[in-house]
Short mmCIF file of C-alpha atoms in Angstrom, two decimals:
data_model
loop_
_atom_site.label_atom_id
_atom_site.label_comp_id
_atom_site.label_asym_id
_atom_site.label_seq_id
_atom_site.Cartn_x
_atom_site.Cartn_y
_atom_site.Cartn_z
CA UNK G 1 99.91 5.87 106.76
CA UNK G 2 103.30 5.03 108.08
CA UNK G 3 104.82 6.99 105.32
CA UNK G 4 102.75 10.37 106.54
CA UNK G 5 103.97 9.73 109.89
CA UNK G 6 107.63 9.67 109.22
CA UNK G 7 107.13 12.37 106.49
CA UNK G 8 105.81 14.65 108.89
CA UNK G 9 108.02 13.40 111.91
CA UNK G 10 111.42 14.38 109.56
CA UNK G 11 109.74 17.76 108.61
CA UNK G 12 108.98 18.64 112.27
CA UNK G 13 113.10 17.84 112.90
CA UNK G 14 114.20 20.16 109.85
CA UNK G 15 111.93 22.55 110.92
CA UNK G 16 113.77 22.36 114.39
CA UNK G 17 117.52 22.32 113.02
CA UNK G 18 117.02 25.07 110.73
CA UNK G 19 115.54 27.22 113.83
CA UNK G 20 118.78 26.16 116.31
CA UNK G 21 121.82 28.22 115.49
CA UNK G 22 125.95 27.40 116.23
CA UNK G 23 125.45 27.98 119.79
CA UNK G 24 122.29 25.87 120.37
CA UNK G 25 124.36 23.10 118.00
CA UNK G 26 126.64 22.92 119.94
CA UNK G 27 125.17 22.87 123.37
CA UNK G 28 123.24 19.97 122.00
CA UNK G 29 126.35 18.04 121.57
CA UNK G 30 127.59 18.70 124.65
CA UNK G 31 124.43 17.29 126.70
CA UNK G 32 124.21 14.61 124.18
CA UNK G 33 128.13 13.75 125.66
CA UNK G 34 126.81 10.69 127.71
CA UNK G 35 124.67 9.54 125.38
CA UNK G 36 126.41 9.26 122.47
CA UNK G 37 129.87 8.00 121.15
CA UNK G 38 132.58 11.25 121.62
CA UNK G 39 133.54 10.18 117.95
CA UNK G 40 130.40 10.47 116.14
CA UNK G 41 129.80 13.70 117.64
CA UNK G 42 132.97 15.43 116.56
CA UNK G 43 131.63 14.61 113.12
CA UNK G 44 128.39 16.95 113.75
CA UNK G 45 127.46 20.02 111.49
CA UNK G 46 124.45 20.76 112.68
CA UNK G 47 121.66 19.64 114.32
CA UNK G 48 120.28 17.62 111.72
CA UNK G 49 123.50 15.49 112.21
CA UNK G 50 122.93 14.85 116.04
CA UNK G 51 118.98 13.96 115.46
CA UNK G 52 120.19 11.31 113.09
CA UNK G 53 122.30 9.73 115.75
CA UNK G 54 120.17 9.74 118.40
CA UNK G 55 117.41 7.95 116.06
CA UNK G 56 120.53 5.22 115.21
CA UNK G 57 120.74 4.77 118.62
CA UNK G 58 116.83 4.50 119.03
CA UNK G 59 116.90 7.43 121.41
CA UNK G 60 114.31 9.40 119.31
CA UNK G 61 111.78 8.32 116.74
CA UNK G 62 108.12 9.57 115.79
CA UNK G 63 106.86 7.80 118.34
CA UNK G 64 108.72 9.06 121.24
CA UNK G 65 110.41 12.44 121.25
CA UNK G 66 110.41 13.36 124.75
CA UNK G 67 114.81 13.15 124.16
CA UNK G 68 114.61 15.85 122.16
CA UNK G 69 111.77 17.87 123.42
CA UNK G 70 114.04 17.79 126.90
CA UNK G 71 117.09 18.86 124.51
CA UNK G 72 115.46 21.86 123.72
CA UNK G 73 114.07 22.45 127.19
CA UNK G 74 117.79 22.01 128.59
CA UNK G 75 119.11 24.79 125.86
CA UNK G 76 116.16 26.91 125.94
CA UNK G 77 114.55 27.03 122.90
CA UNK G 78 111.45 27.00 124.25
CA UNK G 79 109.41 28.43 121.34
CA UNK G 80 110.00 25.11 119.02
CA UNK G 81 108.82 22.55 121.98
CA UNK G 82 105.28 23.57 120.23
CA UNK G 83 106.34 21.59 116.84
CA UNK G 84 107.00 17.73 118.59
CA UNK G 85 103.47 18.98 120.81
CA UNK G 86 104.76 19.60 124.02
CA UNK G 87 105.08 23.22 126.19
CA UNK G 88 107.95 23.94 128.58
CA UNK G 89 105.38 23.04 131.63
CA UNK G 90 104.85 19.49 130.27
CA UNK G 91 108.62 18.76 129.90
CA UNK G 92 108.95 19.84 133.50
CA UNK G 93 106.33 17.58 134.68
CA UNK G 94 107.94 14.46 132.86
CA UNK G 95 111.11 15.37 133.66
CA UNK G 96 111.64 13.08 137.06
CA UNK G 97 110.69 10.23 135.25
CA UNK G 98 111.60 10.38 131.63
CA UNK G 99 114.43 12.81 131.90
CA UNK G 100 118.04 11.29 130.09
CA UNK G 101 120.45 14.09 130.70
CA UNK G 102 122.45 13.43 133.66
CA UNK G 103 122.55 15.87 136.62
CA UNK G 104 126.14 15.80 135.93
CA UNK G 105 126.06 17.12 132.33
CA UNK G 106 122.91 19.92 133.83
CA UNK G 107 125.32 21.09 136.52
CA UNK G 108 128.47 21.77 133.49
CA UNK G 109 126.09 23.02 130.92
CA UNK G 110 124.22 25.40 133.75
CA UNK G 111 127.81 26.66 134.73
CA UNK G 112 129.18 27.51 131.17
CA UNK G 113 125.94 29.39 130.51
CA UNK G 114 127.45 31.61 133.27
CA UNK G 115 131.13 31.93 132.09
CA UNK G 116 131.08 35.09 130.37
CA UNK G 117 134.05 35.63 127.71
CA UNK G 118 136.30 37.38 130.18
CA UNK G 119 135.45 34.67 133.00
CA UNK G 120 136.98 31.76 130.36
CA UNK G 121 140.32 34.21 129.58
CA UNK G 122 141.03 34.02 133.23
CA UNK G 123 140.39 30.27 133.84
CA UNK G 124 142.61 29.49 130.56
CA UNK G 125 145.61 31.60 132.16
CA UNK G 126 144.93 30.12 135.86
CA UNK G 127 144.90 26.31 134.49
CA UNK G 128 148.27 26.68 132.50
CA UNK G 129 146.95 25.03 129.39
CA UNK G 130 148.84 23.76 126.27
CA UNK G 131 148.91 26.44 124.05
CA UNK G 132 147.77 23.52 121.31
CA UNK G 133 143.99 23.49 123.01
CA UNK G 134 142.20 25.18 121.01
CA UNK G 135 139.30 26.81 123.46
CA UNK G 136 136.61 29.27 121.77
CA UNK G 137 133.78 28.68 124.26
CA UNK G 138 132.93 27.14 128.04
CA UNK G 139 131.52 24.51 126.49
CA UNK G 140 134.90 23.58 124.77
CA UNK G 141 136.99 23.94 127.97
CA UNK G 142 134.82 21.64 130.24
CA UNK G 143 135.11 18.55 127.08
CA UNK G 144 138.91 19.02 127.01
CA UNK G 145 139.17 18.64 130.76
CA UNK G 146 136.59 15.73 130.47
CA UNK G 147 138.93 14.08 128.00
CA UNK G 148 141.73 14.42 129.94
CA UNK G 149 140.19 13.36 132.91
CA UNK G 150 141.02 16.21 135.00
CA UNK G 151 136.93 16.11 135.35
CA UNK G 152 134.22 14.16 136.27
CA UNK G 153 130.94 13.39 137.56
CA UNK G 154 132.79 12.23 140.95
CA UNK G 155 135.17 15.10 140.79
CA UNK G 156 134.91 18.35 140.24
CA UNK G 157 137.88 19.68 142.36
CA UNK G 158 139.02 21.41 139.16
CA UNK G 159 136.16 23.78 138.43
CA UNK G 160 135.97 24.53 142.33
CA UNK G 161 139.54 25.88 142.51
CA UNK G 162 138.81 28.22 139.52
CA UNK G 163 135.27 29.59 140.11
CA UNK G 164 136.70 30.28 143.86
CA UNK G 165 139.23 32.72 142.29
CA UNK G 166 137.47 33.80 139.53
CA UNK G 167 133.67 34.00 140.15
CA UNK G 168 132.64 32.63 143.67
CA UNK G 169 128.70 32.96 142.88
CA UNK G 170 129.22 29.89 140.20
CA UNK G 171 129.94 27.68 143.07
CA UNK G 172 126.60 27.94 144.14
CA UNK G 173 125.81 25.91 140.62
CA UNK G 174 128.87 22.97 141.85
CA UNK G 175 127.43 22.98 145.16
CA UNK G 176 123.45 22.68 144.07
CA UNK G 177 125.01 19.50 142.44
CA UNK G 178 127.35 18.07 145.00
CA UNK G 179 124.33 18.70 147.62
CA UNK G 180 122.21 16.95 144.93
CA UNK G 181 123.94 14.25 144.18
CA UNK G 182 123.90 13.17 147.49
CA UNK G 183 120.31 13.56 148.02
CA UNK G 184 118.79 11.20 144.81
CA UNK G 185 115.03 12.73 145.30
CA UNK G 186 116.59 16.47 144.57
CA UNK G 187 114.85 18.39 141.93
CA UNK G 188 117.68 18.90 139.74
CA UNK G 189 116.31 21.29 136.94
CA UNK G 190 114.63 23.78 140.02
CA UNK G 191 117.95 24.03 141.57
CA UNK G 192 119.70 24.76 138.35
CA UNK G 193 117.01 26.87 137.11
CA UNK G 194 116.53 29.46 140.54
CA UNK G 195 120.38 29.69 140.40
CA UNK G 196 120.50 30.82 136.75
CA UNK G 197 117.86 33.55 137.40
CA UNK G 198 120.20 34.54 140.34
CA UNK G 199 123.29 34.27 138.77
CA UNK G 200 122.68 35.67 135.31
CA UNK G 201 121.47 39.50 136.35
CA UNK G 202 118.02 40.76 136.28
CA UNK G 203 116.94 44.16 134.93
CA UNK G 204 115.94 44.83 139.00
CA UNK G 205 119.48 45.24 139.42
CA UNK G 206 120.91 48.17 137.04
CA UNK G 207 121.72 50.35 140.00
CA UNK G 208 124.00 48.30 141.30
CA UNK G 209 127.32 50.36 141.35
CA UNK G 210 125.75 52.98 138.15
CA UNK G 211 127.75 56.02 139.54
CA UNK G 212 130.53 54.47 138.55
CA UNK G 213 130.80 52.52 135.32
CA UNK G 214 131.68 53.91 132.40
CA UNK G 215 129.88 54.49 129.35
CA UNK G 216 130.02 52.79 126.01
CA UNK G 217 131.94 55.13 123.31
CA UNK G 218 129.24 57.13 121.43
CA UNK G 219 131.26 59.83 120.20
CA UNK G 220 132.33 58.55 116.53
CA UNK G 221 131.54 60.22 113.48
CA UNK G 222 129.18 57.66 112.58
CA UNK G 223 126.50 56.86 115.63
CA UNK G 224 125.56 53.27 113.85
CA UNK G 225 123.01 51.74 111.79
CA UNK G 226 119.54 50.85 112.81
CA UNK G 227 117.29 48.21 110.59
CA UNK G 228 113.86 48.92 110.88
CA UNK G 229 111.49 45.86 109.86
CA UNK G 230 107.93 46.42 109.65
CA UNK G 231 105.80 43.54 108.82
CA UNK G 232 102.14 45.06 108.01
CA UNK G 233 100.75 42.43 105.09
CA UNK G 234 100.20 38.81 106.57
CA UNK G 235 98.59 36.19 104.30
CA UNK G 236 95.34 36.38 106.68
CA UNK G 237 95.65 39.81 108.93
CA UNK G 238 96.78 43.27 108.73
CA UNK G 239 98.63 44.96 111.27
CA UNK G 240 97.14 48.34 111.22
CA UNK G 241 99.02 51.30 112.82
CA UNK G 242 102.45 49.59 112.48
CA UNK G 243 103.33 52.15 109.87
CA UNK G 244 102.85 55.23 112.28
CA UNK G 245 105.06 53.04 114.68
CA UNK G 246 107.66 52.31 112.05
CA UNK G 247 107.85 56.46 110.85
CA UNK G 248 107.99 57.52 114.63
CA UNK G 249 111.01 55.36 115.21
CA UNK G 250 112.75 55.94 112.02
CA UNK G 251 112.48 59.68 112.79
CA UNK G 252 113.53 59.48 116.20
CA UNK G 253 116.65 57.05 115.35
CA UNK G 254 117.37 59.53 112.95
CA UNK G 255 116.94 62.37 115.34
CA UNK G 256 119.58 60.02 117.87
CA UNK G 257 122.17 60.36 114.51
CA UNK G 258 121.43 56.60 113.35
CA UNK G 259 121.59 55.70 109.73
CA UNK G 260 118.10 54.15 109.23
CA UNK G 261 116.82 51.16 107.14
CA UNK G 262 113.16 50.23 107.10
CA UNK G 263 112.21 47.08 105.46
CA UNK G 264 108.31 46.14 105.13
CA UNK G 265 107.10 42.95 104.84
CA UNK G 266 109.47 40.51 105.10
CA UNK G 267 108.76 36.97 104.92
CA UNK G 268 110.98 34.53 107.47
CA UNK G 269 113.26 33.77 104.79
CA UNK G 270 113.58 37.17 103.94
CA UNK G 271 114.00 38.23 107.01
CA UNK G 272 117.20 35.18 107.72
CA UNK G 273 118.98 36.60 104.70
CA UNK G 274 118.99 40.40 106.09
CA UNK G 275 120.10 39.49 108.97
CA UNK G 276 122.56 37.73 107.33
CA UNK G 277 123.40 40.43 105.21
CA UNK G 278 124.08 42.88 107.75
CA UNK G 279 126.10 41.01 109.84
CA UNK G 280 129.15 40.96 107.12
CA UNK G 281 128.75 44.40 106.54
CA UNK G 282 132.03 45.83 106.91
CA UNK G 283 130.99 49.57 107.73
CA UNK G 284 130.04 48.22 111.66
CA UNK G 285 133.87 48.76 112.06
CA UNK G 286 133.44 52.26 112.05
CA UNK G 287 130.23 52.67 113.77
CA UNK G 288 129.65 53.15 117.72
CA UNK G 289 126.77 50.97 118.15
CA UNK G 290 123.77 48.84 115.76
CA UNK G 291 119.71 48.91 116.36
CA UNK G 292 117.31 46.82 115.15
CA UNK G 293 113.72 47.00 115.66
CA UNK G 294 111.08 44.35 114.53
CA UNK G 295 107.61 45.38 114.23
CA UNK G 296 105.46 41.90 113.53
CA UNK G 297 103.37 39.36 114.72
CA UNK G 298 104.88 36.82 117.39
CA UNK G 299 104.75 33.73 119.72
CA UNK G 300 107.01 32.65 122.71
CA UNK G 301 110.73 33.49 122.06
CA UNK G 302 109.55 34.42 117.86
CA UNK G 303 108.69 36.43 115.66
CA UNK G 304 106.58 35.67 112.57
CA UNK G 305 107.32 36.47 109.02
CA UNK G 306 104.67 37.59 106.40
CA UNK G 307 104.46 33.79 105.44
CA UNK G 308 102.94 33.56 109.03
CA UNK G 309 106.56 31.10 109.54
CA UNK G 310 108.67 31.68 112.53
CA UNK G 311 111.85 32.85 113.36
CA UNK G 312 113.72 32.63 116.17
CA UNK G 313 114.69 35.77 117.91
CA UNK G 314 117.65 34.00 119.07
CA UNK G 315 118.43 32.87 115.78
CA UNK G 316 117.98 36.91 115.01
CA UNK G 317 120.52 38.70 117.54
CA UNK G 318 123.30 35.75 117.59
CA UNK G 319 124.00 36.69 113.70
CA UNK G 320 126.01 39.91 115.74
CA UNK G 321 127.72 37.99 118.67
CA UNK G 322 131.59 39.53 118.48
CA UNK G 323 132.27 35.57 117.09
CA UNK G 324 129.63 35.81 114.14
CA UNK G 325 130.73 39.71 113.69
CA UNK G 326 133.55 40.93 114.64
CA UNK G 327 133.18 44.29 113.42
CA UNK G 328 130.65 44.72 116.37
CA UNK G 329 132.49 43.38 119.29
CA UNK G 330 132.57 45.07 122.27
CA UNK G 331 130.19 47.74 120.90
CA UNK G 332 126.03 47.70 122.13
CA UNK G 333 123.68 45.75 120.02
CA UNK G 334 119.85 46.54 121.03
CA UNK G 335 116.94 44.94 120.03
CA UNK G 336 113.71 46.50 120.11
CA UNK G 337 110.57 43.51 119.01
CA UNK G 338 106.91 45.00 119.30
CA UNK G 339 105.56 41.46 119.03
CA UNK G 340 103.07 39.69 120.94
CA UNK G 341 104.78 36.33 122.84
CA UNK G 342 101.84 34.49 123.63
CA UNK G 343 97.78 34.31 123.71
CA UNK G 344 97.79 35.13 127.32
CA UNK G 345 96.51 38.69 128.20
CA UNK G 346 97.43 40.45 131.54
CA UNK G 347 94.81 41.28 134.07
CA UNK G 348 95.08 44.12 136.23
CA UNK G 349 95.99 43.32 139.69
CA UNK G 350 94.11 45.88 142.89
CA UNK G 351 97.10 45.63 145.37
CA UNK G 352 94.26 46.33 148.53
CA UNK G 353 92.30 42.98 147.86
CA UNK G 354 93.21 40.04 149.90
CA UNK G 355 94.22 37.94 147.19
CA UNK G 356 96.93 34.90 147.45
CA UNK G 357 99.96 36.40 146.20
CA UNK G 358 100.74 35.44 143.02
CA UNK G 359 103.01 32.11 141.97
CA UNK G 360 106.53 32.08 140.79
CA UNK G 361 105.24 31.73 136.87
CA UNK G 362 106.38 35.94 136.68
CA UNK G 363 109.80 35.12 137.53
CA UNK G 364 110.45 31.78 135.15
CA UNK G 365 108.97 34.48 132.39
CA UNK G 366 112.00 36.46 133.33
CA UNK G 367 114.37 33.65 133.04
CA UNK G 368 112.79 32.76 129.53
CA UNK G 369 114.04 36.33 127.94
CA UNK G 370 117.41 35.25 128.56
CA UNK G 371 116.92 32.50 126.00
CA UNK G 372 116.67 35.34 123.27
CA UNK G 373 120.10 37.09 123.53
CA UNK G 374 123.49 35.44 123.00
CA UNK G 375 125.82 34.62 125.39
CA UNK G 376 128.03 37.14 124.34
CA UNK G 377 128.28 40.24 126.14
CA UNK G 378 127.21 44.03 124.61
CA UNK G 379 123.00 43.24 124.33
CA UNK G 380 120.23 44.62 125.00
CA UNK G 381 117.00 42.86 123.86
CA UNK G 382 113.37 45.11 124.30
CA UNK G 383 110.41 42.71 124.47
CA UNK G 384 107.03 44.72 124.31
CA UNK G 385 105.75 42.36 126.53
CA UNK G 386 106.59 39.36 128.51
CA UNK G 387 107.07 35.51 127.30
CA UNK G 388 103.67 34.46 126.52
CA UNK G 389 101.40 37.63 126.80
CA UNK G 390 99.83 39.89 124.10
CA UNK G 391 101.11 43.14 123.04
CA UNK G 392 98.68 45.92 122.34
CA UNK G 393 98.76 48.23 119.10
CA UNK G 394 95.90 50.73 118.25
CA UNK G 395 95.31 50.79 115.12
CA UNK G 396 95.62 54.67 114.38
CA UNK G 397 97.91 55.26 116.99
CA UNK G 398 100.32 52.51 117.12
CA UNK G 399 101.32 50.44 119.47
CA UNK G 400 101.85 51.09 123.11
CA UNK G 401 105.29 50.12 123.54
CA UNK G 402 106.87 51.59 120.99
CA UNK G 403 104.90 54.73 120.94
CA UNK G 404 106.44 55.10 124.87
CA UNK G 405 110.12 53.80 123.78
CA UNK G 406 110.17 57.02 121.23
CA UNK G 407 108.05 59.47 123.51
CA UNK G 408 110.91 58.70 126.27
CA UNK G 409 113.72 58.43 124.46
CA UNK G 410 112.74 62.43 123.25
CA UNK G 411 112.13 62.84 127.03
CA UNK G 412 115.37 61.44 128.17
CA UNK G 413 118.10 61.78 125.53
CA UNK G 414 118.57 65.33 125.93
CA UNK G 415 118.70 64.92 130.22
CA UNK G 416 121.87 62.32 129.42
CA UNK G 417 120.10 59.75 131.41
CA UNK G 418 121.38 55.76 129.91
CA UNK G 419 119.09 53.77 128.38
CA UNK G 420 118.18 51.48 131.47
CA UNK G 421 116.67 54.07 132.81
CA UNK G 422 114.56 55.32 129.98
CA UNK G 423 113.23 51.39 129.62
CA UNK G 424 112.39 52.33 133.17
CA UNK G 425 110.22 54.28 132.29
CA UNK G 426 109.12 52.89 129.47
CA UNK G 427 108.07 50.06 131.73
CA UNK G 428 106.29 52.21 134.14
CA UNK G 429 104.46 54.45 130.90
CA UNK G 430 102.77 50.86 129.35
CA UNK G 431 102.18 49.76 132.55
CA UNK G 432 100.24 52.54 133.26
CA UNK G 433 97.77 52.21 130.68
CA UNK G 434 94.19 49.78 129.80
CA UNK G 435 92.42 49.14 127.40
CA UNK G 436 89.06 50.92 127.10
CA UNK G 437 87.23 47.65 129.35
CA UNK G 438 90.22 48.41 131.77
CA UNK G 439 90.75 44.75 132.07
CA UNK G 440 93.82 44.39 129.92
CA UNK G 441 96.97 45.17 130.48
CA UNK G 442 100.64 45.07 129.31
CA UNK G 443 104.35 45.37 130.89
CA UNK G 444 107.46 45.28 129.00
CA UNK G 445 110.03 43.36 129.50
CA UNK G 446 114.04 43.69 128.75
CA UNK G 447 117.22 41.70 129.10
CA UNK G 448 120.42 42.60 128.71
CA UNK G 449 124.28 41.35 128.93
CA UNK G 450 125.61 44.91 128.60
CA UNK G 451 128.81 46.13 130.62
CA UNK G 452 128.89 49.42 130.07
CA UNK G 453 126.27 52.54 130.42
CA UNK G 454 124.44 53.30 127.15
CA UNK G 455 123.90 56.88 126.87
CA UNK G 456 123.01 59.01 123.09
CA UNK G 457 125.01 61.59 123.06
CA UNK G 458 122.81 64.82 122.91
CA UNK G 459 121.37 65.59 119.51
CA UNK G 460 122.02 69.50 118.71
CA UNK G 461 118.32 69.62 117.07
CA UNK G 462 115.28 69.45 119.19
CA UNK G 463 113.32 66.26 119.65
CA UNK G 464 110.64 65.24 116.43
CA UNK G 465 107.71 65.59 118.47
CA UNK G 466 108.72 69.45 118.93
CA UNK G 467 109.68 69.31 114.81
CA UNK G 468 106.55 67.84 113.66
CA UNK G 469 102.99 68.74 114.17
CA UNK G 470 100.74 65.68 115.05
CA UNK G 471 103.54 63.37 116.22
#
């Protein structure tokens, strides 16, 4: 019996390192700083490497995983809490008591999430450092200064001078701390968690200064390539009408100038290695932009695969971060996943009742997107609905997201309006509609770190739904 336990304990953690990509690897080093020799960790390949540690160091066995079930918490990866039982509300509730990473290594991991690439240039060249550093990410900045003492948990002078000159809204993150620190009741994790929603940029805000940023280049002889995956066959369901979905968006991509790919019925390994794939394929250099839309069945921050295993949509998009491709950098990735994110379906709410107003659970769904795009700037990720709701799809008609997305993308394309604002309306088409009870509902939701407007340029041929009858 002992045996099944650990058996199934060690399968649960390889089932959690092969789900966490560089990034989340990393990021798990960095909060396991305090609890774990500096030594052993520069040894660490992946994930698998730090879980062995921690159980070394008793920190984590099958009996108690709460460590690691606050590791992935911390780096949201919210979707795989599910494997070692726990959600992201139990974590929260345990956190007080049970919690081992230090408000000290919250408050630097909270920050770098917030350091964007251009943010990190600008420190490097304010701070003077030896050109031998080698510095990549946030995360590797704030361990050199650790080592060299120039910062710690009782002084963080440093990272105050430099957020002052170059982003004055992350010293809302040092100052949450300080203010916490000195206060030992604060709620740590709330403070760090409203700031990130306020620091990080909601979809609310896209009209802040629009009139005048530029545009992403679109005017290349090649638009891009867009991957079209369309999982229909699961070992014990069909997803019927996802093949009128997946012809209406190849012919509209098409329509945009794309070069378009459709792949049906991918398993999770299969879909790993063509994501993979793609991301070393050298003709990105020479395209303006890339597209990929999933069509599937899905859970919290995941998509499933034919073999009904998941995948991480994290795991998806950071194969085309400018590090992992470079043949993409600076250039708009978008994501487009009809997949439901949850069993929860949305009610419809009469604004003219006298009902409380509703909790803050809507905005920590918005914070959750955020877990599913890289760091890296030049993303846009489409969710058909938000973090743990259904999506609908009829099943002649297709589903109600994507049906919208191409309807006003045929709309809006040819009026040169960006594709914020078609979402924006894409957003206000599903929300418009019921199901035949007219009790269930559905709103999309998207994310994005993109700096630049993203506008097609204009096809010359009129829209599919005026080429082909029945569209």
């Amino acid at each position: 019996m002992e045996n099944d336990v650990s058996f199934k304990f060690h399968q649960q953690l390889l089932f959690i390192s092969e789900n966490l990509v560089t990034e989340d690897v990393a990021a798990l080093k960095f909060l396991c700083t305090d609890l774990l020799h500096l030594r052993q960790l520069e040894g660490v390949k992946s994930a698998a490497d730090i879980f062995k540690l921690l159980m070394a160091q008793d920190y984590l066995n099958a009996e108690d995983t709460f460590l690691l079930a606050e590791l992935l918490y911390r780096i949201k990866c919210h979707f795989l809490l599910e494997t070692l039982g726990y959600t992201k509300e139990k974590v929260q509730e345990h956190l007080r008591e049970k919690g081992r990473v230090s408000p000290y290594r919250q408050m630097l991991y909270e920050l770098s999430e917030n350091i964007t690439n251009e943010m990190l240039n600008e420190i490097i060249f304010l701070l003077h450092l030896p050109k031998r550093w080698i510095i990549l990410s946030a995360l590797d900045l704030l361990t050199l200064l650790e080592k060299q003492g120039l910062l710690t948990k009782d002084n963080v002078q440093i990272l105050e001078n430099v957020c002052m000159k170059v982003s004055p809204d992350l010293l809302k993150t040092i100052d949450c701390y300080k203010k916490a620190k000195d206060d030992k009741a604060a709620n740590f994790t709330r403070c760090f968690s409203e700031l990130n929603l306020e620091l990080r940029g909601e979809f609310n805000n896209v009209e802040n200064g629009s009139k005048t940023m530029a545009s992403y280049k679109m005017d290349g002889p090649h638009r891009g390539f867009c991957l079209i995956i369309n999982n229909v066959n699961f070992i014990n369901s069909q997803r019927k009408g996802s093949c009128k979905d997946a012809e209406q968006l190849e012919r509209v991509f098409t329509w945009l100038g794309l070069d378009v790919r459709t792949y049906t019925d991918l398993t999770s390994g299969d879909i790993k290695n063509l994501m993979e794939t793609w991301q070393h394929v050298q003709d990105h250099k020479d395209r303006n932009c890339f597209i990929c839309c999933i069509l599937s069945h899905g859970k919290s921050g995941a998509i499933y695969g034919t073999d009904e295993k998941l995948v991480s949509i994290r795991m998806l998009t950071s194969h085309f971060s400018a590090k992992q491709c470079p043949q993409l950098a600076a250039k708009p990735k978008l994501f487009f996943i009809q997949a439901c994110q949850g069993d929860s379906i949305q009610r419809p709410v009469y604004v003219d009742t006298d009902e409380p107003t509703p909790d803050s659970s809507s905005m920590q769904e918005r914070v959750s997107l955020y877990e599913s795009i890289p760091e890296d700037a030049d993303f846009l990720l489409g969710m058909a609905t938000v973090d743990g709701c259904v999506a609908f799809r009829h099943i002649e008609e297709g589903a109600w997201y994507i049906q919208a997305l191409c309807s006003k993308l045929q709309l809006l394309v040819p009026r040169g309006e960006d594709i914020l604002t078609i979402l924006t309306q894409v957003n206000e088409d599903v929300a418009k509609r019921d199901s035949p009870s007219g009790m269930k509902k559905q709103m999309p939701q998207p994310a994005y770190t993109l700096r630049r407007k993203f506008i097609f340029p204009i096809p010359m041929a009129p829209p599919p739904s005026q080429q082909y009858r029945g569209f």
